[in-house]
mmCIF file of C-alpha atoms and ligand atoms in Angstrom:
data_model
loop_
_atom_site.group_PDB
_atom_site.id
_atom_site.type_symbol
_atom_site.label_atom_id
_atom_site.label_comp_id
_atom_site.label_asym_id
_atom_site.label_seq_id
_atom_site.Cartn_x
_atom_site.Cartn_y
_atom_site.Cartn_z
ATOM 1 C CA MET A 973 16.590 6.464 -7.909
ATOM 2 C CA ASN A 974 14.466 3.915 -6.120
ATOM 3 C CA ALA A 975 11.157 5.103 -4.667
ATOM 4 C CA ILE A 976 11.584 2.781 -1.690
ATOM 5 C CA GLU A 977 14.658 1.153 -0.168
ATOM 6 C CA THR A 978 14.904 -0.845 3.023
ATOM 7 C CA ARG A 979 17.998 -2.459 4.532
ATOM 8 C CA GLY A 980 17.648 -4.884 7.401
ATOM 9 C CA LEU A 981 14.427 -3.141 8.388
ATOM 10 C CA THR A 982 13.221 -4.507 11.719
ATOM 11 C CA LYS A 983 10.412 -3.718 14.135
ATOM 12 C CA ARG A 984 10.278 -5.497 17.459
ATOM 13 C CA TYR A 985 7.499 -5.233 19.994
ATOM 14 C CA LYS A 986 7.924 -6.645 23.516
ATOM 15 C CA THR A 987 7.222 -10.246 22.665
ATOM 16 C CA LYS A 988 6.930 -10.072 18.892
ATOM 17 C CA THR A 989 9.212 -9.308 15.966
ATOM 18 C CA ALA A 990 6.669 -7.912 13.511
ATOM 19 C CA VAL A 991 9.189 -7.098 10.759
ATOM 20 C CA ASP A 992 12.403 -9.059 10.681
ATOM 21 C CA GLY A 993 15.297 -7.575 8.726
ATOM 22 C CA ILE A 994 13.739 -6.950 5.349
ATOM 23 C CA ASP A 995 15.597 -5.694 2.271
ATOM 24 C CA LEU A 996 13.445 -4.202 -0.462
ATOM 25 C CA GLU A 997 13.894 -1.988 -3.498
ATOM 26 C CA VAL A 998 10.935 -0.521 -5.341
ATOM 27 C CA LYS A 999 11.478 1.455 -8.535
ATOM 28 C CA GLU A 1000 9.718 4.761 -9.238
ATOM 29 C CA GLY A 1001 6.426 4.208 -11.041
ATOM 30 C CA GLU A 1002 6.147 0.573 -9.980
ATOM 31 C CA LEU A 1003 3.028 -0.950 -8.482
ATOM 32 C CA PHE A 1004 4.536 -3.167 -5.835
ATOM 33 C CA ALA A 1005 2.455 -5.577 -3.745
ATOM 34 C CA LEU A 1006 3.347 -6.726 -0.244
ATOM 35 C CA LEU A 1007 1.464 -9.984 -0.061
ATOM 36 C CA GLY A 1008 1.022 -12.008 3.103
ATOM 37 C CA VAL A 1009 -1.434 -13.610 5.467
ATOM 38 C CA ASN A 1010 -2.796 -11.771 8.543
ATOM 39 C CA GLY A 1011 -0.015 -10.779 10.894
ATOM 40 C CA ALA A 1012 2.792 -11.158 8.320
ATOM 41 C CA GLY A 1013 4.082 -7.646 9.034
ATOM 42 C CA LYS A 1014 2.719 -5.714 6.045
ATOM 43 C CA THR A 1015 1.038 -2.877 7.941
ATOM 44 C CA THR A 1016 4.020 -2.492 10.265
ATOM 45 C CA THR A 1017 6.295 -2.138 7.222
ATOM 46 C CA VAL A 1018 4.010 0.527 5.755
ATOM 47 C CA ARG A 1019 3.885 2.354 9.094
ATOM 48 C CA MET A 1020 7.701 2.579 9.176
ATOM 49 C CA LEU A 1021 7.868 3.751 5.543
ATOM 50 C CA THR A 1022 5.324 6.495 6.243
ATOM 51 C CA CYS A 1023 7.033 7.655 9.476
ATOM 52 C CA LEU A 1024 4.164 6.505 11.708
ATOM 53 C CA SER A 1025 6.459 4.112 13.529
ATOM 54 C CA GLU A 1026 10.240 4.094 14.009
ATOM 55 C CA PRO A 1027 12.252 1.007 13.114
ATOM 56 C CA THR A 1028 13.903 -0.880 15.975
ATOM 57 C CA SER A 1029 16.884 -1.357 13.667
ATOM 58 C CA GLY A 1030 17.784 -1.170 10.007
ATOM 59 C CA GLU A 1031 16.969 1.593 7.565
ATOM 60 C CA CYS A 1032 14.268 2.657 5.180
ATOM 61 C CA SER A 1033 14.017 5.539 2.750
ATOM 62 C CA VAL A 1034 11.553 7.121 0.339
ATOM 63 C CA CYS A 1035 13.018 8.682 -2.835
ATOM 64 C CA GLY A 1036 16.410 8.789 -1.114
ATOM 65 C CA ASN A 1037 15.141 10.403 2.112
ATOM 66 C CA ASP A 1038 15.651 8.513 5.359
ATOM 67 C CA CYS A 1039 12.361 7.768 7.141
ATOM 68 C CA VAL A 1040 13.852 8.561 10.562
ATOM 69 C CA SER A 1041 16.302 11.435 10.063
ATOM 70 C CA GLU A 1042 14.445 13.110 7.167
ATOM 71 C CA GLN A 1043 10.868 12.597 8.285
ATOM 72 C CA SER A 1044 9.573 15.970 7.154
ATOM 73 C CA GLU A 1045 10.823 15.311 3.597
ATOM 74 C CA VAL A 1046 9.359 11.803 3.578
ATOM 75 C CA LYS A 1047 5.978 13.064 4.795
ATOM 76 C CA LYS A 1048 5.823 15.420 1.789
ATOM 77 C CA LEU A 1049 6.453 12.539 -0.591
ATOM 78 C CA VAL A 1050 3.969 9.955 0.661
ATOM 79 C CA GLY A 1051 0.214 9.569 0.718
ATOM 80 C CA ILE A 1052 -1.494 6.815 2.655
ATOM 81 C CA SER A 1053 -4.923 5.244 2.477
ATOM 82 C CA PRO A 1054 -4.904 3.191 5.677
ATOM 83 C CA GLN A 1055 -6.806 0.004 6.488
ATOM 84 C CA ASP A 1056 -9.258 1.842 8.737
ATOM 85 C CA THR A 1057 -10.128 4.509 6.156
ATOM 86 C CA ALA A 1058 -9.293 7.846 7.727
ATOM 87 C CA VAL A 1059 -12.350 9.792 6.620
ATOM 88 C CA ALA A 1060 -14.310 12.147 8.873
ATOM 89 C CA GLU A 1061 -17.691 10.429 9.088
ATOM 90 C CA ASN A 1062 -19.803 13.543 9.738
ATOM 91 C CA LEU A 1063 -18.321 15.559 6.892
ATOM 92 C CA THR A 1064 -19.432 15.314 3.268
ATOM 93 C CA VAL A 1065 -17.152 13.982 0.542
ATOM 94 C CA TYR A 1066 -16.366 17.544 -0.565
ATOM 95 C CA GLU A 1067 -15.738 18.677 3.017
ATOM 96 C CA ASN A 1068 -13.361 15.776 3.654
ATOM 97 C CA LEU A 1069 -11.255 16.784 0.658
ATOM 98 C CA LYS A 1070 -11.417 20.431 1.702
ATOM 99 C CA LEU A 1071 -10.232 19.434 5.174
ATOM 100 C CA VAL A 1072 -7.137 17.768 3.725
ATOM 101 C CA CYS A 1073 -6.420 20.881 1.626
ATOM 102 C CA GLY A 1074 -6.690 22.923 4.830
ATOM 103 C CA ILE A 1075 -4.212 20.652 6.610
ATOM 104 C CA TYR A 1076 -1.716 21.259 3.795
ATOM 105 C CA GLY A 1077 -2.497 24.988 3.817
ATOM 106 C CA TYR A 1078 -3.374 25.289 0.120
ATOM 107 C CA PRO A 1079 -4.922 28.620 -0.892
ATOM 108 C CA LYS A 1080 -8.621 28.605 -1.850
ATOM 109 C CA GLU A 1081 -8.207 28.491 -5.625
ATOM 110 C CA GLU A 1082 -5.566 25.763 -5.518
ATOM 111 C CA SER A 1083 -7.766 23.750 -3.143
ATOM 112 C CA GLU A 1084 -10.749 23.998 -5.477
ATOM 113 C CA ASN A 1085 -8.583 22.911 -8.434
ATOM 114 C CA LYS A 1086 -7.238 19.938 -6.539
ATOM 115 C CA ILE A 1087 -10.681 18.896 -5.312
ATOM 116 C CA SER A 1088 -12.141 19.223 -8.785
ATOM 117 C CA LYS A 1089 -9.319 16.999 -10.177
ATOM 118 C CA MET A 1090 -10.215 14.328 -7.633
ATOM 119 C CA PHE A 1091 -13.917 14.505 -8.507
ATOM 120 C CA THR A 1092 -12.993 13.933 -12.156
ATOM 121 C CA LEU A 1093 -10.489 11.143 -11.441
ATOM 122 C CA PHE A 1094 -12.831 9.230 -9.135
ATOM 123 C CA ARG A 1095 -16.099 10.237 -10.860
ATOM 124 C CA MET A 1096 -17.428 11.258 -7.452
ATOM 125 C CA ASP A 1097 -19.941 13.972 -8.428
ATOM 126 C CA GLU A 1098 -22.960 11.927 -7.395
ATOM 127 C CA VAL A 1099 -21.719 11.672 -3.803
ATOM 128 C CA LYS A 1100 -20.213 15.161 -3.524
ATOM 129 C CA ASN A 1101 -22.617 16.300 -0.793
ATOM 130 C CA SER A 1102 -23.148 12.954 0.931
ATOM 131 C CA ARG A 1103 -21.862 12.566 4.451
ATOM 132 C CA ALA A 1104 -19.050 9.999 4.641
ATOM 133 C CA LYS A 1105 -21.001 7.891 7.144
ATOM 134 C CA THR A 1106 -23.716 7.312 4.544
ATOM 135 C CA LEU A 1107 -21.302 6.076 1.846
ATOM 136 C CA SER A 1108 -20.900 2.452 0.775
ATOM 137 C CA GLY A 1109 -17.578 0.765 1.588
ATOM 138 C CA GLY A 1110 -16.412 1.222 -2.004
ATOM 139 C CA TRP A 1111 -17.130 4.958 -2.082
ATOM 140 C CA LYS A 1112 -15.563 5.422 1.342
ATOM 141 C CA ARG A 1113 -12.412 3.750 0.141
ATOM 142 C CA LYS A 1114 -12.320 5.858 -3.018
ATOM 143 C CA LEU A 1115 -12.664 8.981 -0.888
ATOM 144 C CA SER A 1116 -9.833 7.773 1.338
ATOM 145 C CA ILE A 1117 -7.588 7.297 -1.722
ATOM 146 C CA ALA A 1118 -8.603 10.696 -3.122
ATOM 147 C CA MET A 1119 -7.647 12.251 0.234
ATOM 148 C CA ALA A 1120 -4.266 10.524 0.040
ATOM 149 C CA LEU A 1121 -3.705 11.883 -3.481
ATOM 150 C CA ILE A 1122 -4.597 15.539 -2.794
ATOM 151 C CA SER A 1123 -0.993 16.429 -1.920
ATOM 152 C CA GLU A 1124 0.220 14.798 -5.173
ATOM 153 C CA PRO A 1125 2.512 12.326 -3.423
ATOM 154 C CA ARG A 1126 5.234 10.465 -5.303
ATOM 155 C CA VAL A 1127 4.486 7.271 -3.397
ATOM 156 C CA LEU A 1128 0.972 6.107 -2.537
ATOM 157 C CA PHE A 1129 0.444 3.439 0.120
ATOM 158 C CA LEU A 1130 -2.755 1.427 -0.140
ATOM 159 C CA ASP A 1131 -3.196 -0.797 2.897
ATOM 160 C CA GLU A 1132 -5.683 -3.594 2.115
ATOM 161 C CA PRO A 1133 -7.697 -1.301 -0.198
ATOM 162 C CA THR A 1134 -10.497 -3.764 -0.941
ATOM 163 C CA LEU A 1135 -10.919 -5.216 2.550
ATOM 164 C CA GLY A 1136 -14.619 -5.818 3.147
ATOM 165 C CA LEU A 1137 -15.713 -4.752 -0.336
ATOM 166 C CA ASP A 1138 -18.092 -6.804 -2.449
ATOM 167 C CA VAL A 1139 -16.878 -8.180 -5.758
ATOM 168 C CA LEU A 1140 -18.236 -5.321 -7.889
ATOM 169 C CA ALA A 1141 -16.893 -2.595 -5.600
ATOM 170 C CA ARG A 1142 -13.559 -4.418 -5.572
ATOM 171 C CA ARG A 1143 -13.427 -4.522 -9.377
ATOM 172 C CA GLU A 1144 -14.249 -0.828 -9.541
ATOM 173 C CA LEU A 1145 -11.541 0.016 -7.082
ATOM 174 C CA TRP A 1146 -9.081 -2.051 -9.103
ATOM 175 C CA SER A 1147 -9.872 0.023 -12.170
ATOM 176 C CA VAL A 1148 -9.204 3.199 -10.156
ATOM 177 C CA VAL A 1149 -5.843 1.791 -9.046
ATOM 178 C CA GLU A 1150 -5.058 0.689 -12.603
ATOM 179 C CA SER A 1151 -5.705 4.213 -13.851
ATOM 180 C CA LEU A 1152 -2.967 5.444 -11.486
ATOM 181 C CA LYS A 1153 -0.424 2.860 -12.624
ATOM 182 C CA GLY A 1154 2.798 4.277 -14.008
ATOM 183 C CA LYS A 1155 1.903 7.831 -12.897
ATOM 184 C CA ILE A 1156 2.893 7.285 -9.277
ATOM 185 C CA THR A 1157 4.673 4.591 -7.255
ATOM 186 C CA ILE A 1158 2.108 2.452 -5.441
ATOM 187 C CA ILE A 1159 2.750 0.127 -2.528
ATOM 188 C CA LEU A 1160 -0.225 -2.143 -2.115
ATOM 189 C CA THR A 1161 -0.596 -4.445 0.859
ATOM 190 C CA THR A 1162 -3.019 -7.279 0.486
ATOM 191 C CA HIS A 1163 -3.720 -10.870 1.325
ATOM 192 C CA HIS A 1164 -5.838 -11.259 -1.807
ATOM 193 C CA MET A 1165 -3.827 -13.319 -4.291
ATOM 194 C CA GLU A 1166 -6.122 -12.270 -7.116
ATOM 195 C CA GLU A 1167 -5.635 -8.611 -6.290
ATOM 196 C CA ALA A 1168 -1.843 -8.816 -6.341
ATOM 197 C CA GLU A 1169 -1.949 -10.932 -9.494
ATOM 198 C CA HIS A 1170 -4.287 -8.486 -11.212
ATOM 199 C CA LEU A 1171 -2.610 -5.215 -10.253
ATOM 200 C CA ALA A 1172 1.032 -5.611 -9.302
ATOM 201 C CA ASP A 1173 4.156 -5.254 -11.433
ATOM 202 C CA ARG A 1174 6.136 -7.101 -8.752
ATOM 203 C CA ILE A 1175 5.117 -8.941 -5.623
ATOM 204 C CA ALA A 1176 6.952 -9.518 -2.340
ATOM 205 C CA ILE A 1177 5.730 -12.536 -0.404
ATOM 206 C CA MET A 1178 5.913 -11.665 3.281
ATOM 207 C CA LEU A 1179 5.875 -14.437 5.873
ATOM 208 C CA GLU A 1180 6.437 -14.050 9.603
ATOM 209 C CA GLY A 1181 7.967 -10.605 9.177
ATOM 210 C CA LYS A 1182 10.398 -11.705 6.466
ATOM 211 C CA ILE A 1183 10.471 -11.466 2.693
ATOM 212 C CA ALA A 1184 10.335 -15.051 1.463
ATOM 213 C CA ALA A 1185 10.429 -14.202 -2.231
ATOM 214 C CA VAL A 1186 10.100 -11.207 -4.514
ATOM 215 C CA GLY A 1187 9.535 -10.894 -8.238
ATOM 216 C CA THR A 1188 7.072 -10.630 -11.068
ATOM 217 C CA LEU A 1189 4.320 -13.226 -11.220
ATOM 218 C CA ALA A 1190 6.317 -15.076 -13.892
ATOM 219 C CA GLU A 1191 9.425 -15.032 -11.690
ATOM 220 C CA LEU A 1192 7.510 -16.332 -8.676
ATOM 221 C CA GLU A 1193 5.990 -19.066 -10.815
ATOM 222 C CA LYS A 1194 9.447 -20.023 -12.062
ATOM 223 C CA LEU A 1195 10.809 -19.993 -8.534
ATOM 224 C CA SER A 1196 8.029 -22.195 -7.180
ATOM 225 C CA GLY A 1197 7.517 -24.394 -10.233
ATOM 226 C CA LYS A 1198 3.770 -23.722 -9.953
ATOM 227 C CA THR A 1199 1.196 -21.892 -12.045
ATOM 228 C CA GLY A 1200 -0.670 -18.878 -10.725
ATOM 229 C CA LEU A 1201 0.055 -16.760 -7.688
ATOM 230 C CA GLU A 1202 -1.989 -18.745 -5.184
ATOM 231 C CA GLU A 1203 -0.234 -22.028 -5.972
ATOM 232 C CA SER A 1204 3.153 -20.281 -6.032
ATOM 233 C CA PHE A 1205 2.429 -18.590 -2.693
ATOM 234 C CA VAL A 1206 1.481 -21.892 -1.023
ATOM 235 C CA GLU A 1207 4.585 -23.641 -2.380
ATOM 236 C CA ILE A 1208 6.903 -20.821 -1.322
ATOM 237 C CA ALA A 1209 5.251 -20.642 2.121
ATOM 238 C CA GLU A 1210 5.703 -24.378 2.617
ATOM 239 C CA LYS A 1211 9.367 -24.336 1.608
ATOM 240 C CA PHE A 1212 10.011 -21.265 3.714
ATOM 241 C CA GLY A 1213 8.271 -22.848 6.697
ATOM 242 C CA LYS A 1214 10.201 -26.114 6.400
ATOM 243 C CA SER A 1215 13.597 -24.444 6.127
ATOM 244 C CA GLY A 1216 12.993 -22.625 9.410
ATOM 245 C CA LYS A 1217 15.662 -20.174 8.323
ATOM 246 C CA ILE A 1218 15.764 -16.532 7.376
ATOM 247 C CA GLY A 1219 16.250 -16.290 3.663
ATOM 248 C CA SER A 1220 14.617 -16.220 0.310
ATOM 249 C CA VAL A 1221 13.673 -18.898 -2.120
ATOM 250 C CA SER A 1222 16.543 -19.419 -4.533
ATOM 251 C CA GLU A 1223 16.477 -19.728 -8.314
ATOM 252 C CA ARG A 1224 16.247 -23.490 -7.924
ATOM 253 C CA GLY A 1225 13.153 -23.104 -5.758
ATOM 254 C CA GLU A 1226 15.006 -24.225 -2.639
ATOM 255 C CA ALA A 1227 14.818 -22.229 0.559
ATOM 256 C CA GLU A 1228 18.278 -20.762 1.176
HETATM 257 P P1 ATP B 1441 -3.078 -7.891 8.613
HETATM 258 O O1 ATP B 1441 -3.207 -8.421 7.218
HETATM 259 O O2 ATP B 1441 -3.891 -8.634 9.600
HETATM 260 O O3 ATP B 1441 -3.272 -6.409 8.689
HETATM 261 P P2 ATP B 1441 -0.199 -7.510 8.698
HETATM 262 O O4 ATP B 1441 0.565 -8.353 7.741
HETATM 263 O O5 ATP B 1441 -0.447 -6.103 8.281
HETATM 264 O O6 ATP B 1441 -1.574 -8.212 9.070
HETATM 265 P P3 ATP B 1441 0.912 -6.375 11.092
HETATM 266 O O7 ATP B 1441 -0.328 -5.626 11.426
HETATM 267 O O8 ATP B 1441 2.073 -5.607 10.578
HETATM 268 O O9 ATP B 1441 0.579 -7.554 10.061
HETATM 269 O O10 ATP B 1441 1.345 -7.189 12.384
HETATM 270 C C1 ATP B 1441 2.486 -8.043 12.418
HETATM 271 C C2 ATP B 1441 2.585 -8.658 13.796
HETATM 272 O O11 ATP B 1441 2.958 -7.665 14.745
HETATM 273 C C3 ATP B 1441 1.283 -9.257 14.295
HETATM 274 O O12 ATP B 1441 1.581 -10.444 15.002
HETATM 275 C C4 ATP B 1441 0.734 -8.203 15.227
HETATM 276 O O13 ATP B 1441 -0.064 -8.778 16.229
HETATM 277 C C5 ATP B 1441 2.012 -7.597 15.795
HETATM 278 N N1 ATP B 1441 1.835 -6.191 16.152
HETATM 279 C C6 ATP B 1441 1.482 -5.194 15.330
HETATM 280 N N2 ATP B 1441 1.419 -4.026 15.984
HETATM 281 C C7 ATP B 1441 1.730 -4.300 17.284
HETATM 282 C C8 ATP B 1441 1.865 -3.497 18.481
HETATM 283 N N3 ATP B 1441 1.640 -2.200 18.459
HETATM 284 N N4 ATP B 1441 2.228 -4.149 19.615
HETATM 285 C C9 ATP B 1441 2.468 -5.473 19.622
HETATM 286 N N5 ATP B 1441 2.382 -6.271 18.544
HETATM 287 C C10 ATP B 1441 2.019 -5.689 17.384
#
C-alpha cells in the first residue's frame, strides 16, 4: 500500500490556485521531497494531506484513508513538524513533550517511556529543563520533530525543517532525519536543493502548484540532461515555464 496517494488534488483560493491537480504516489518507508520555490504550493499540499485544509477538488489519502471522509483515521497516522515550529515557548522541553502526551491521553508510565525514547533519539538531555523560548533554532526544530513523533505516526511531515538554521545546525538536523529513514515515511518540503539531494529517495519538483517532474536524483538528471539537482531543477523549470502547459517533463526531456 502507498503511504500517500493524491489524484487531481487541487486547492483554489479566491484569486489563486495554490495546488493544481497533482497526482502523487509515495511508498511506505520512502523519504520523499516536495521541492519548489516560495509559493509553489508545498505547504498547501501538506495541509491537505494532514487534514488542516480541505481540497477544492480531487482526492488525497494516507495509508489508504481518505483525508476528507476518514479524517480521524488520517490524524492518527500522521505527525507534522510545521514551518512555524509549534512549540509552547514558556514550557520546558520536557513539558512540551508531556503536553503532547496529555493531548493524546497516554497514561503516566507510557508518557514517560515515550518521552524518554525521544530524549535518547534526539540526545536532548542537556536541554531537558530549558524553556523552549531559550532554545537555539536547531534545538527548537528538534523538539518540534520529537513532538511530532510522540504518537508514533506512520507518516511524518517536515515542512522546511532547516529554514533559518545555520550550516552546522542544518547538518545536525539532517543526521536526525537520516536516522529516521526507512523506519517511517517522511514527506519533506524544502526549497534547498542540497537538502533534497542529500536526504530524499525521490523528489517531486513543484512549480506553480503543479508537479513538473518526479523521480530519483538520477532520474531527474536523465530527464533534464544535467548533472546535480540544482542544474536539473533549473532546466526542468525553464522547460516547464516555456511549455505553458500542465504536464510533466517526458523521458526525452521535453515538456509534454
Ligand atoms: P513557501 O516555500 O514560501 O512556504 P509553498 O510552496 O509552501 O511556499 P504555499 O504556502 O502552499 O507555497 O502557497 C502557494 C500559493 O498559495 C502562494 O501563492 C500563496 O500566497 C497562496 N496561498 C496560500 N495560502 C493561502 C490562503 N489561505 N489564501 C490565499 N492564498 C493562499
